[in-house]
Amino acid sequence: MSAPLTIALDAMGGDHAPDMVIAGADEARERCPNVQFLFFGDEQRIAPLLDRLPGLKAVSSIRHAPQAIGNDAKPSTALRTGRESSMRLAIDAVARGEAACIVSAGNTGALMAMAKFVLKTLPGIDRPAIASFIPTLRGESVMLDLGANIDCDARNLVEFSVMGAVFARTVLGLEEPSIGLLNIGSEELKGHEAIRNAATQLRAMPLPGRFHGFIEGDDIATGTVDVVVTDGFTGNVALKTAEGTAKLFAEFLRQTFRSTAMARMGYLLASRSFRKLRQRTDPRRYNGAMFLGLQGLCVKSHGGTDATGFANAVCVGVDLASHGFNDKIKQELGRIGSSPLPDPKAAAI
């Protein structure tokens, strides 16, 4: 039997921490056997919660952290003053090799700043990116960057493409994932210089997948490609727009089925189908954004999620660690070559 995989958890991160974190870890324990947990946070609050869950307590340890990073803390301030915080100590455990991955539902900016400072980026990667699953008509796709990098050049977009493709192969099990650059049109001359240069480079590179070309916003939901690549500004806006649209239509449905007695009866007759719809579009199912490109694994859970959503984020971290995700990124970059990412200026000539 292989040695247990250790996951470091920021027990004080999230809107409902530490209760949600402890409950989520217990649910993840049932889904992901052979996993141990290191909880970082206020021991006086964590210990009583673990006492109520003997199965989780048996595979867990507590590391007291006197500080917690607030949701409104600036990344620079958190990095400077949060050395004894639950978030920072959990990241330090990954850097020391005590844990294979850190999962936090805390402040996104602070988590990225601390993780990049402590863990550093992988060789050949200039900037890390935030990636997550998105539901599509064909199943699931990967989208990155979702907010870590507001301005990106061609090199960054190429790096994101490589990391996204490796992620799709590792976690989604796709042998040759298709990669698309999100643009304002599918024609080759559309878009700004950086995205056109990135496309030129991707067409000439031996990628861990297949470069599809440019895609537009409506291609995201249809699942035209397996990996959607864009800068952090566009990606974050697209993600929040999709989430808002989903909530809008959910509310429209509720209002419609409450409008008349006949509509309520129709809902009862179709209740089983609507349960399936809710399960497929449940945001908790897709919880767990990954910080790709770091020398240690870091997963960000939505701050307002519940135990089930947090458990999904933990299981994402377990998948990445158990499948050697970072080693596969290194292998792909090595396969592409010692200088895998050409100079964007040269590509433009």
mmCIF file of C-alpha atoms in Angstrom:
data_model
loop_
_atom_site.group_PDB
_atom_site.id
_atom_site.type_symbol
_atom_site.label_atom_id
_atom_site.label_comp_id
_atom_site.label_asym_id
_atom_site.label_seq_id
_atom_site.Cartn_x
_atom_site.Cartn_y
_atom_site.Cartn_z
ATOM 1 C CA MET A 1 0.000 0.000 0.000
ATOM 2 C CA SER A 2 1.372 3.432 -0.924
ATOM 3 C CA ALA A 3 2.187 5.981 1.754
ATOM 4 C CA PRO A 4 -0.656 8.317 2.722
ATOM 5 C CA LEU A 5 -0.879 11.600 0.851
ATOM 6 C CA THR A 6 -0.773 14.628 3.157
ATOM 7 C CA ILE A 7 -2.863 17.711 2.352
ATOM 8 C CA ALA A 8 -2.330 21.025 4.184
ATOM 9 C CA LEU A 9 -5.575 22.893 4.896
ATOM 10 C CA ASP A 10 -5.959 26.558 5.771
ATOM 11 C CA ALA A 11 -8.589 25.952 8.448
ATOM 12 C CA MET A 12 -9.308 29.668 8.950
ATOM 13 C CA GLY A 13 -9.893 30.559 5.288
ATOM 14 C CA GLY A 14 -13.426 31.046 3.997
ATOM 15 C CA ASP A 15 -16.683 32.674 5.035
ATOM 16 C CA HIS A 16 -17.699 29.774 7.276
ATOM 17 C CA ALA A 17 -14.327 28.614 8.581
ATOM 18 C CA PRO A 18 -13.293 26.565 10.431
ATOM 19 C CA ASP A 19 -16.565 24.573 10.587
ATOM 20 C CA MET A 20 -16.916 24.321 6.808
ATOM 21 C CA VAL A 21 -13.264 23.324 6.360
ATOM 22 C CA ILE A 22 -13.469 20.535 8.946
ATOM 23 C CA ALA A 23 -16.764 19.198 7.565
ATOM 24 C CA GLY A 24 -15.410 19.377 4.012
ATOM 25 C CA ALA A 25 -12.247 17.502 4.972
ATOM 26 C CA ASP A 26 -14.355 14.750 6.532
ATOM 27 C CA GLU A 27 -16.365 14.415 3.331
ATOM 28 C CA ALA A 28 -13.160 14.387 1.263
ATOM 29 C CA ARG A 29 -11.726 11.691 3.545
ATOM 30 C CA GLU A 30 -14.593 9.396 2.608
ATOM 31 C CA ARG A 31 -14.163 10.095 -1.102
ATOM 32 C CA CYS A 32 -10.345 10.080 -1.205
ATOM 33 C CA PRO A 33 -8.942 7.245 0.926
ATOM 34 C CA ASN A 34 -5.309 7.076 2.028
ATOM 35 C CA VAL A 35 -5.160 10.828 2.680
ATOM 36 C CA GLN A 36 -4.008 12.612 5.827
ATOM 37 C CA PHE A 37 -4.649 16.233 6.774
ATOM 38 C CA LEU A 38 -2.632 18.993 8.397
ATOM 39 C CA PHE A 39 -4.966 21.674 9.754
ATOM 40 C CA PHE A 40 -3.461 25.125 10.266
ATOM 41 C CA GLY A 41 -5.391 27.589 12.416
ATOM 42 C CA ASP A 42 -6.768 28.326 15.862
ATOM 43 C CA GLU A 43 -6.293 25.063 17.756
ATOM 44 C CA GLN A 44 -8.919 25.949 20.362
ATOM 45 C CA ARG A 45 -11.553 26.197 17.633
ATOM 46 C CA ILE A 46 -10.352 23.286 15.480
ATOM 47 C CA ALA A 47 -9.846 20.628 18.171
ATOM 48 C CA PRO A 48 -13.490 20.480 19.395
ATOM 49 C CA LEU A 49 -14.698 20.113 15.810
ATOM 50 C CA LEU A 50 -12.324 17.204 15.183
ATOM 51 C CA ASP A 51 -13.408 15.549 18.443
ATOM 52 C CA ARG A 52 -16.896 15.188 16.953
ATOM 53 C CA LEU A 53 -15.471 13.376 13.898
ATOM 54 C CA PRO A 54 -13.292 10.498 15.164
ATOM 55 C CA GLY A 55 -12.694 9.131 11.670
ATOM 56 C CA LEU A 56 -11.247 12.446 10.505
ATOM 57 C CA LYS A 57 -9.365 13.024 13.750
ATOM 58 C CA ALA A 58 -7.540 9.713 13.312
ATOM 59 C CA VAL A 59 -5.917 10.951 10.085
ATOM 60 C CA SER A 60 -5.411 14.595 11.071
ATOM 61 C CA SER A 61 -2.957 16.813 12.919
ATOM 62 C CA ILE A 62 -3.357 20.399 14.086
ATOM 63 C CA ARG A 63 -0.707 23.095 13.752
ATOM 64 C CA HIS A 64 -1.641 26.178 15.719
ATOM 65 C CA ALA A 65 -1.529 29.466 13.798
ATOM 66 C CA PRO A 66 -1.998 32.689 15.782
ATOM 67 C CA GLN A 67 -3.071 34.720 12.733
ATOM 68 C CA ALA A 68 -5.730 34.528 10.027
ATOM 69 C CA ILE A 69 -5.770 36.452 6.739
ATOM 70 C CA GLY A 70 -8.935 38.519 6.331
ATOM 71 C CA ASN A 71 -10.921 38.590 3.114
ATOM 72 C CA ASP A 72 -10.255 42.322 2.745
ATOM 73 C CA ALA A 73 -6.494 42.120 3.348
ATOM 74 C CA LYS A 74 -4.291 43.494 0.573
ATOM 75 C CA PRO A 75 -1.930 40.882 -0.896
ATOM 76 C CA SER A 76 1.150 43.011 -0.165
ATOM 77 C CA THR A 77 0.089 43.519 3.447
ATOM 78 C CA ALA A 78 -0.729 39.837 3.926
ATOM 79 C CA LEU A 79 2.637 38.857 2.489
ATOM 80 C CA ARG A 80 4.490 41.271 4.751
ATOM 81 C CA THR A 81 2.638 40.740 8.038
ATOM 82 C CA GLY A 82 1.046 37.292 7.730
ATOM 83 C CA ARG A 83 4.028 35.049 8.331
ATOM 84 C CA GLU A 84 2.290 33.338 11.261
ATOM 85 C CA SER A 85 -1.084 33.084 9.549
ATOM 86 C CA SER A 86 -2.848 29.790 8.872
ATOM 87 C CA MET A 87 -2.528 30.422 5.133
ATOM 88 C CA ARG A 88 1.207 31.093 5.172
ATOM 89 C CA LEU A 89 2.048 28.198 7.493
ATOM 90 C CA ALA A 90 0.059 25.804 5.301
ATOM 91 C CA ILE A 91 1.999 26.980 2.233
ATOM 92 C CA ASP A 92 5.273 26.625 4.151
ATOM 93 C CA ALA A 93 4.372 22.983 4.859
ATOM 94 C CA VAL A 94 4.192 22.327 1.108
ATOM 95 C CA ALA A 95 7.506 24.106 0.534
ATOM 96 C CA ARG A 96 9.168 21.921 3.202
ATOM 97 C CA GLY A 97 7.745 18.749 1.715
ATOM 98 C CA GLU A 98 5.501 17.989 4.693
ATOM 99 C CA ALA A 99 2.398 18.222 2.508
ATOM 100 C CA ALA A 100 1.755 17.496 -1.161
ATOM 101 C CA CYS A 101 -0.755 20.322 -1.652
ATOM 102 C CA ILE A 102 -2.324 23.272 0.154
ATOM 103 C CA VAL A 103 -6.069 23.994 -0.102
ATOM 104 C CA SER A 104 -7.524 27.297 1.072
ATOM 105 C CA ALA A 105 -10.859 29.103 0.790
ATOM 106 C CA GLY A 106 -9.261 32.347 1.948
ATOM 107 C CA ASN A 107 -8.305 35.621 0.275
ATOM 108 C CA THR A 108 -7.412 34.838 -3.362
ATOM 109 C CA GLY A 109 -4.927 37.674 -3.843
ATOM 110 C CA ALA A 110 -3.135 36.913 -0.601
ATOM 111 C CA LEU A 111 -2.989 33.203 -1.409
ATOM 112 C CA MET A 112 -1.490 33.848 -4.837
ATOM 113 C CA ALA A 113 1.051 36.335 -3.482
ATOM 114 C CA MET A 114 2.165 34.026 -0.678
ATOM 115 C CA ALA A 115 2.222 30.897 -2.820
ATOM 116 C CA LYS A 116 4.270 32.554 -5.550
ATOM 117 C CA PHE A 117 6.700 34.022 -2.994
ATOM 118 C CA VAL A 118 7.192 30.795 -1.046
ATOM 119 C CA LEU A 119 6.832 28.078 -3.663
ATOM 120 C CA LYS A 120 8.337 29.949 -6.668
ATOM 121 C CA THR A 121 7.435 29.225 -10.281
ATOM 122 C CA LEU A 122 8.442 26.129 -12.203
ATOM 123 C CA PRO A 123 11.487 26.360 -14.515
ATOM 124 C CA GLY A 124 10.324 27.661 -17.886
ATOM 125 C CA ILE A 125 7.179 29.282 -16.446
ATOM 126 C CA ASP A 126 7.152 33.059 -16.192
ATOM 127 C CA ARG A 127 3.810 33.494 -14.373
ATOM 128 C CA PRO A 128 1.409 31.141 -12.611
ATOM 129 C CA ALA A 129 -2.215 31.058 -13.724
ATOM 130 C CA ILE A 130 -5.547 30.276 -12.081
ATOM 131 C CA ALA A 131 -7.363 27.425 -13.815
ATOM 132 C CA SER A 132 -10.720 25.789 -13.172
ATOM 133 C CA PHE A 133 -13.286 23.445 -14.688
ATOM 134 C CA ILE A 134 -16.302 24.822 -16.516
ATOM 135 C CA PRO A 135 -19.393 22.832 -17.585
ATOM 136 C CA THR A 136 -20.081 22.606 -21.317
ATOM 137 C CA LEU A 137 -22.457 20.839 -23.668
ATOM 138 C CA ARG A 138 -19.731 18.235 -24.266
ATOM 139 C CA GLY A 139 -18.867 17.674 -20.618
ATOM 140 C CA GLU A 140 -16.145 19.737 -18.958
ATOM 141 C CA SER A 141 -13.413 22.065 -20.167
ATOM 142 C CA VAL A 142 -10.507 23.808 -18.469
ATOM 143 C CA MET A 143 -10.221 27.594 -18.526
ATOM 144 C CA LEU A 144 -7.252 29.779 -17.586
ATOM 145 C CA ASP A 145 -6.238 32.394 -16.562
ATOM 146 C CA LEU A 146 -9.129 33.397 -14.290
ATOM 147 C CA GLY A 147 -7.657 36.442 -12.617
ATOM 148 C CA ALA A 148 -4.026 35.999 -11.609
ATOM 149 C CA ASN A 149 -2.564 38.042 -14.489
ATOM 150 C CA ILE A 150 -4.408 41.103 -15.765
ATOM 151 C CA ASP A 151 -1.972 41.864 -18.595
ATOM 152 C CA CYS A 152 -0.429 38.987 -20.546
ATOM 153 C CA ASP A 153 1.990 38.850 -23.432
ATOM 154 C CA ALA A 154 2.334 36.106 -26.015
ATOM 155 C CA ARG A 155 4.777 34.118 -23.886
ATOM 156 C CA ASN A 156 2.328 34.023 -20.978
ATOM 157 C CA LEU A 157 -0.498 32.779 -23.207
ATOM 158 C CA VAL A 158 1.727 30.029 -24.602
ATOM 159 C CA GLU A 159 2.707 28.978 -21.071
ATOM 160 C CA PHE A 160 -0.949 28.872 -20.069
ATOM 161 C CA SER A 161 -1.695 26.703 -23.113
ATOM 162 C CA VAL A 162 0.960 24.150 -22.166
ATOM 163 C CA MET A 163 -0.120 24.026 -18.515
ATOM 164 C CA GLY A 164 -3.804 23.840 -19.394
ATOM 165 C CA ALA A 165 -3.229 20.992 -21.814
ATOM 166 C CA VAL A 166 -1.200 19.025 -19.256
ATOM 167 C CA PHE A 167 -3.939 19.632 -16.698
ATOM 168 C CA ALA A 168 -6.613 18.371 -19.102
ATOM 169 C CA ARG A 169 -4.569 15.260 -19.802
ATOM 170 C CA THR A 170 -3.835 14.626 -16.122
ATOM 171 C CA VAL A 171 -7.195 15.313 -14.483
ATOM 172 C CA LEU A 172 -9.738 14.955 -17.304
ATOM 173 C CA GLY A 173 -7.911 12.016 -18.878
ATOM 174 C CA LEU A 174 -7.872 13.510 -22.389
ATOM 175 C CA GLU A 175 -5.124 12.038 -24.537
ATOM 176 C CA GLU A 176 -4.949 14.966 -26.993
ATOM 177 C CA PRO A 177 -6.851 17.960 -25.590
ATOM 178 C CA SER A 178 -7.746 20.736 -27.994
ATOM 179 C CA ILE A 179 -6.548 24.245 -27.098
ATOM 180 C CA GLY A 180 -8.221 27.506 -28.080
ATOM 181 C CA LEU A 181 -7.262 31.150 -27.562
ATOM 182 C CA LEU A 182 -10.256 33.270 -26.543
ATOM 183 C CA ASN A 183 -10.555 36.149 -29.007
ATOM 184 C CA ILE A 184 -13.074 38.585 -30.491
ATOM 185 C CA GLY A 185 -13.273 36.508 -33.668
ATOM 186 C CA SER A 186 -12.028 33.270 -35.182
ATOM 187 C CA GLU A 187 -10.235 34.921 -38.128
ATOM 188 C CA GLU A 188 -6.423 34.936 -38.014
ATOM 189 C CA LEU A 189 -6.173 38.737 -38.201
ATOM 190 C CA LYS A 190 -8.564 39.351 -35.282
ATOM 191 C CA GLY A 191 -7.380 40.391 -31.813
ATOM 192 C CA HIS A 192 -4.450 42.287 -30.380
ATOM 193 C CA GLU A 193 -0.795 41.644 -31.186
ATOM 194 C CA ALA A 194 -0.074 39.433 -28.157
ATOM 195 C CA ILE A 195 -2.805 36.927 -28.955
ATOM 196 C CA ARG A 196 -1.878 36.792 -32.642
ATOM 197 C CA ASN A 197 1.787 36.186 -31.761
ATOM 198 C CA ALA A 198 0.778 33.483 -29.299
ATOM 199 C CA ALA A 199 -1.240 31.735 -32.001
ATOM 200 C CA THR A 200 1.757 31.841 -34.364
ATOM 201 C CA GLN A 201 3.959 30.202 -31.738
ATOM 202 C CA LEU A 202 1.400 27.565 -30.784
ATOM 203 C CA ARG A 203 0.958 26.484 -34.390
ATOM 204 C CA ALA A 204 4.700 25.823 -34.636
ATOM 205 C CA MET A 205 5.172 24.017 -31.304
ATOM 206 C CA PRO A 206 4.940 20.297 -30.402
ATOM 207 C CA LEU A 207 2.215 20.801 -27.807
ATOM 208 C CA PRO A 208 0.802 18.229 -25.352
ATOM 209 C CA GLY A 209 -2.418 18.533 -27.311
ATOM 210 C CA ARG A 210 -3.832 20.073 -30.479
ATOM 211 C CA PHE A 211 -4.035 23.803 -31.144
ATOM 212 C CA HIS A 212 -7.503 24.581 -32.470
ATOM 213 C CA GLY A 213 -6.975 28.303 -33.087
ATOM 214 C CA PHE A 214 -9.073 31.262 -31.990
ATOM 215 C CA ILE A 215 -12.453 30.792 -30.316
ATOM 216 C CA GLU A 216 -15.159 33.268 -29.331
ATOM 217 C CA GLY A 217 -17.143 33.685 -26.130
ATOM 218 C CA ASP A 218 -20.030 31.484 -27.224
ATOM 219 C CA ASP A 219 -17.592 28.624 -27.874
ATOM 220 C CA ILE A 220 -16.903 28.310 -24.130
ATOM 221 C CA ALA A 221 -20.285 26.823 -23.206
ATOM 222 C CA THR A 222 -20.557 24.691 -26.336
ATOM 223 C CA GLY A 223 -17.243 22.987 -25.506
ATOM 224 C CA THR A 224 -15.612 23.759 -28.835
ATOM 225 C CA VAL A 225 -12.212 23.156 -27.195
ATOM 226 C CA ASP A 226 -11.026 21.324 -24.092
ATOM 227 C CA VAL A 227 -8.727 24.133 -22.922
ATOM 228 C CA VAL A 228 -9.771 27.798 -23.096
ATOM 229 C CA VAL A 229 -6.806 30.164 -22.790
ATOM 230 C CA THR A 230 -7.006 33.894 -22.130
ATOM 231 C CA ASP A 231 -5.571 36.667 -19.964
ATOM 232 C CA GLY A 232 -6.711 36.999 -16.362
ATOM 233 C CA PHE A 233 -8.832 40.100 -16.949
ATOM 234 C CA THR A 234 -10.894 38.553 -19.747
ATOM 235 C CA GLY A 235 -11.067 35.169 -18.061
ATOM 236 C CA ASN A 236 -12.361 36.542 -14.784
ATOM 237 C CA VAL A 237 -15.002 38.662 -16.515
ATOM 238 C CA ALA A 238 -16.111 35.688 -18.635
ATOM 239 C CA LEU A 239 -16.329 33.411 -15.599
ATOM 240 C CA LYS A 240 -18.325 35.875 -13.484
ATOM 241 C CA THR A 241 -20.624 36.601 -16.427
ATOM 242 C CA ALA A 242 -21.313 32.884 -16.864
ATOM 243 C CA GLU A 243 -21.988 32.462 -13.138
ATOM 244 C CA GLY A 244 -24.343 35.445 -13.121
ATOM 245 C CA THR A 245 -26.192 34.202 -16.188
ATOM 246 C CA ALA A 246 -26.661 30.774 -14.597
ATOM 247 C CA LYS A 247 -28.123 32.383 -11.464
ATOM 248 C CA LEU A 248 -30.387 34.568 -13.599
ATOM 249 C CA PHE A 249 -31.883 31.630 -15.474
ATOM 250 C CA ALA A 250 -32.239 29.641 -12.250
ATOM 251 C CA GLU A 251 -34.267 32.494 -10.781
ATOM 252 C CA PHE A 252 -36.345 32.771 -13.971
ATOM 253 C CA LEU A 253 -37.179 29.069 -13.675
ATOM 254 C CA ARG A 254 -38.180 29.428 -10.028
ATOM 255 C CA GLN A 255 -40.438 32.376 -10.814
ATOM 256 C CA THR A 256 -41.994 30.548 -13.758
ATOM 257 C CA PHE A 257 -42.855 27.410 -11.792
ATOM 258 C CA ARG A 258 -44.304 29.445 -8.938
ATOM 259 C CA SER A 259 -46.514 31.561 -11.211
ATOM 260 C CA THR A 260 -49.628 29.315 -11.408
ATOM 261 C CA ALA A 261 -51.023 26.143 -9.884
ATOM 262 C CA MET A 262 -50.598 24.399 -13.246
ATOM 263 C CA ALA A 263 -46.931 25.460 -13.386
ATOM 264 C CA ARG A 264 -46.327 24.097 -9.878
ATOM 265 C CA MET A 265 -47.907 20.829 -10.914
ATOM 266 C CA GLY A 266 -45.665 20.724 -13.975
ATOM 267 C CA TYR A 267 -42.634 21.179 -11.743
ATOM 268 C CA LEU A 268 -43.695 18.246 -9.568
ATOM 269 C CA LEU A 269 -44.073 16.031 -12.627
ATOM 270 C CA ALA A 270 -40.596 17.012 -13.868
ATOM 271 C CA SER A 271 -38.907 17.171 -10.447
ATOM 272 C CA ARG A 272 -36.580 14.232 -11.129
ATOM 273 C CA SER A 273 -35.281 15.861 -14.308
ATOM 274 C CA PHE A 274 -34.779 19.170 -12.518
ATOM 275 C CA ARG A 275 -32.764 17.432 -9.797
ATOM 276 C CA LYS A 276 -30.441 16.125 -12.508
ATOM 277 C CA LEU A 277 -30.164 19.642 -13.930
ATOM 278 C CA ARG A 278 -29.287 21.070 -10.523
ATOM 279 C CA GLN A 279 -26.632 18.428 -10.001
ATOM 280 C CA ARG A 280 -25.053 19.087 -13.387
ATOM 281 C CA THR A 281 -24.954 22.869 -12.908
ATOM 282 C CA ASP A 282 -24.178 22.862 -9.164
ATOM 283 C CA PRO A 283 -21.227 25.279 -8.738
ATOM 284 C CA ARG A 284 -19.922 23.148 -5.875
ATOM 285 C CA ARG A 285 -19.190 20.411 -8.400
ATOM 286 C CA TYR A 286 -16.668 22.669 -10.146
ATOM 287 C CA ASN A 287 -15.182 24.191 -6.986
ATOM 288 C CA GLY A 288 -11.426 24.171 -6.726
ATOM 289 C CA ALA A 289 -9.338 26.541 -8.847
ATOM 290 C CA MET A 290 -5.715 25.542 -9.339
ATOM 291 C CA PHE A 291 -2.674 27.809 -9.264
ATOM 292 C CA LEU A 292 -0.765 26.267 -12.150
ATOM 293 C CA GLY A 293 2.941 26.905 -12.696
ATOM 294 C CA LEU A 294 4.191 26.857 -9.102
ATOM 295 C CA GLN A 295 6.756 24.418 -7.722
ATOM 296 C CA GLY A 296 4.188 23.265 -5.171
ATOM 297 C CA LEU A 297 0.511 22.464 -5.607
ATOM 298 C CA CYS A 298 -2.000 25.076 -4.459
ATOM 299 C CA VAL A 299 -5.806 24.863 -4.800
ATOM 300 C CA LYS A 300 -8.184 27.762 -4.134
ATOM 301 C CA SER A 301 -11.707 26.983 -2.956
ATOM 302 C CA HIS A 302 -14.534 29.499 -3.266
ATOM 303 C CA GLY A 303 -14.777 31.402 -0.004
ATOM 304 C CA GLY A 304 -18.544 31.068 0.297
ATOM 305 C CA THR A 305 -18.800 27.353 -0.467
ATOM 306 C CA ASP A 306 -20.112 24.672 1.874
ATOM 307 C CA ALA A 307 -18.585 21.381 3.020
ATOM 308 C CA THR A 308 -19.401 19.578 -0.242
ATOM 309 C CA GLY A 309 -17.795 22.296 -2.348
ATOM 310 C CA PHE A 310 -14.691 22.355 -0.168
ATOM 311 C CA ALA A 311 -14.455 18.563 -0.360
ATOM 312 C CA ASN A 312 -14.419 18.848 -4.148
ATOM 313 C CA ALA A 313 -11.539 21.325 -3.938
ATOM 314 C CA VAL A 314 -9.613 18.938 -1.686
ATOM 315 C CA CYS A 315 -10.194 16.077 -4.107
ATOM 316 C CA VAL A 316 -8.842 18.213 -6.955
ATOM 317 C CA GLY A 317 -5.653 18.701 -4.945
ATOM 318 C CA VAL A 318 -5.461 14.965 -4.266
ATOM 319 C CA ASP A 319 -5.825 14.220 -8.001
ATOM 320 C CA LEU A 320 -3.089 16.678 -8.940
ATOM 321 C CA ALA A 321 -0.684 15.307 -6.331
ATOM 322 C CA SER A 322 -1.385 11.616 -6.918
ATOM 323 C CA HIS A 323 -0.931 11.968 -10.684
ATOM 324 C CA GLY A 324 2.343 13.917 -10.435
ATOM 325 C CA PHE A 325 0.972 16.991 -12.166
ATOM 326 C CA ASN A 326 4.040 19.215 -11.735
ATOM 327 C CA ASP A 327 6.377 16.468 -12.917
ATOM 328 C CA LYS A 328 4.296 16.164 -16.072
ATOM 329 C CA ILE A 329 4.518 19.902 -16.737
ATOM 330 C CA LYS A 330 8.319 19.680 -16.400
ATOM 331 C CA GLN A 331 8.389 16.709 -18.769
ATOM 332 C CA GLU A 332 6.318 18.526 -21.380
ATOM 333 C CA LEU A 333 8.454 21.641 -21.203
ATOM 334 C CA GLY A 334 11.547 19.466 -21.528
ATOM 335 C CA ARG A 335 10.025 17.647 -24.506
ATOM 336 C CA ILE A 336 9.227 20.914 -26.235
ATOM 337 C CA GLY A 337 12.849 21.938 -25.832
ATOM 338 C CA SER A 338 15.285 23.820 -23.662
ATOM 339 C CA SER A 339 13.877 27.085 -25.046
ATOM 340 C CA PRO A 340 10.232 26.070 -25.587
ATOM 341 C CA LEU A 341 8.749 29.525 -25.755
ATOM 342 C CA PRO A 342 10.120 31.607 -28.632
ATOM 343 C CA ASP A 343 10.614 35.318 -28.381
ATOM 344 C CA PRO A 344 7.274 36.980 -29.273
ATOM 345 C CA LYS A 345 9.103 39.695 -31.236
ATOM 346 C CA ALA A 346 10.806 37.073 -33.357
ATOM 347 C CA ALA A 347 7.490 35.344 -34.038
ATOM 348 C CA ALA A 348 6.024 38.610 -35.276
ATOM 349 C CA ILE A 349 8.676 39.070 -37.961
#
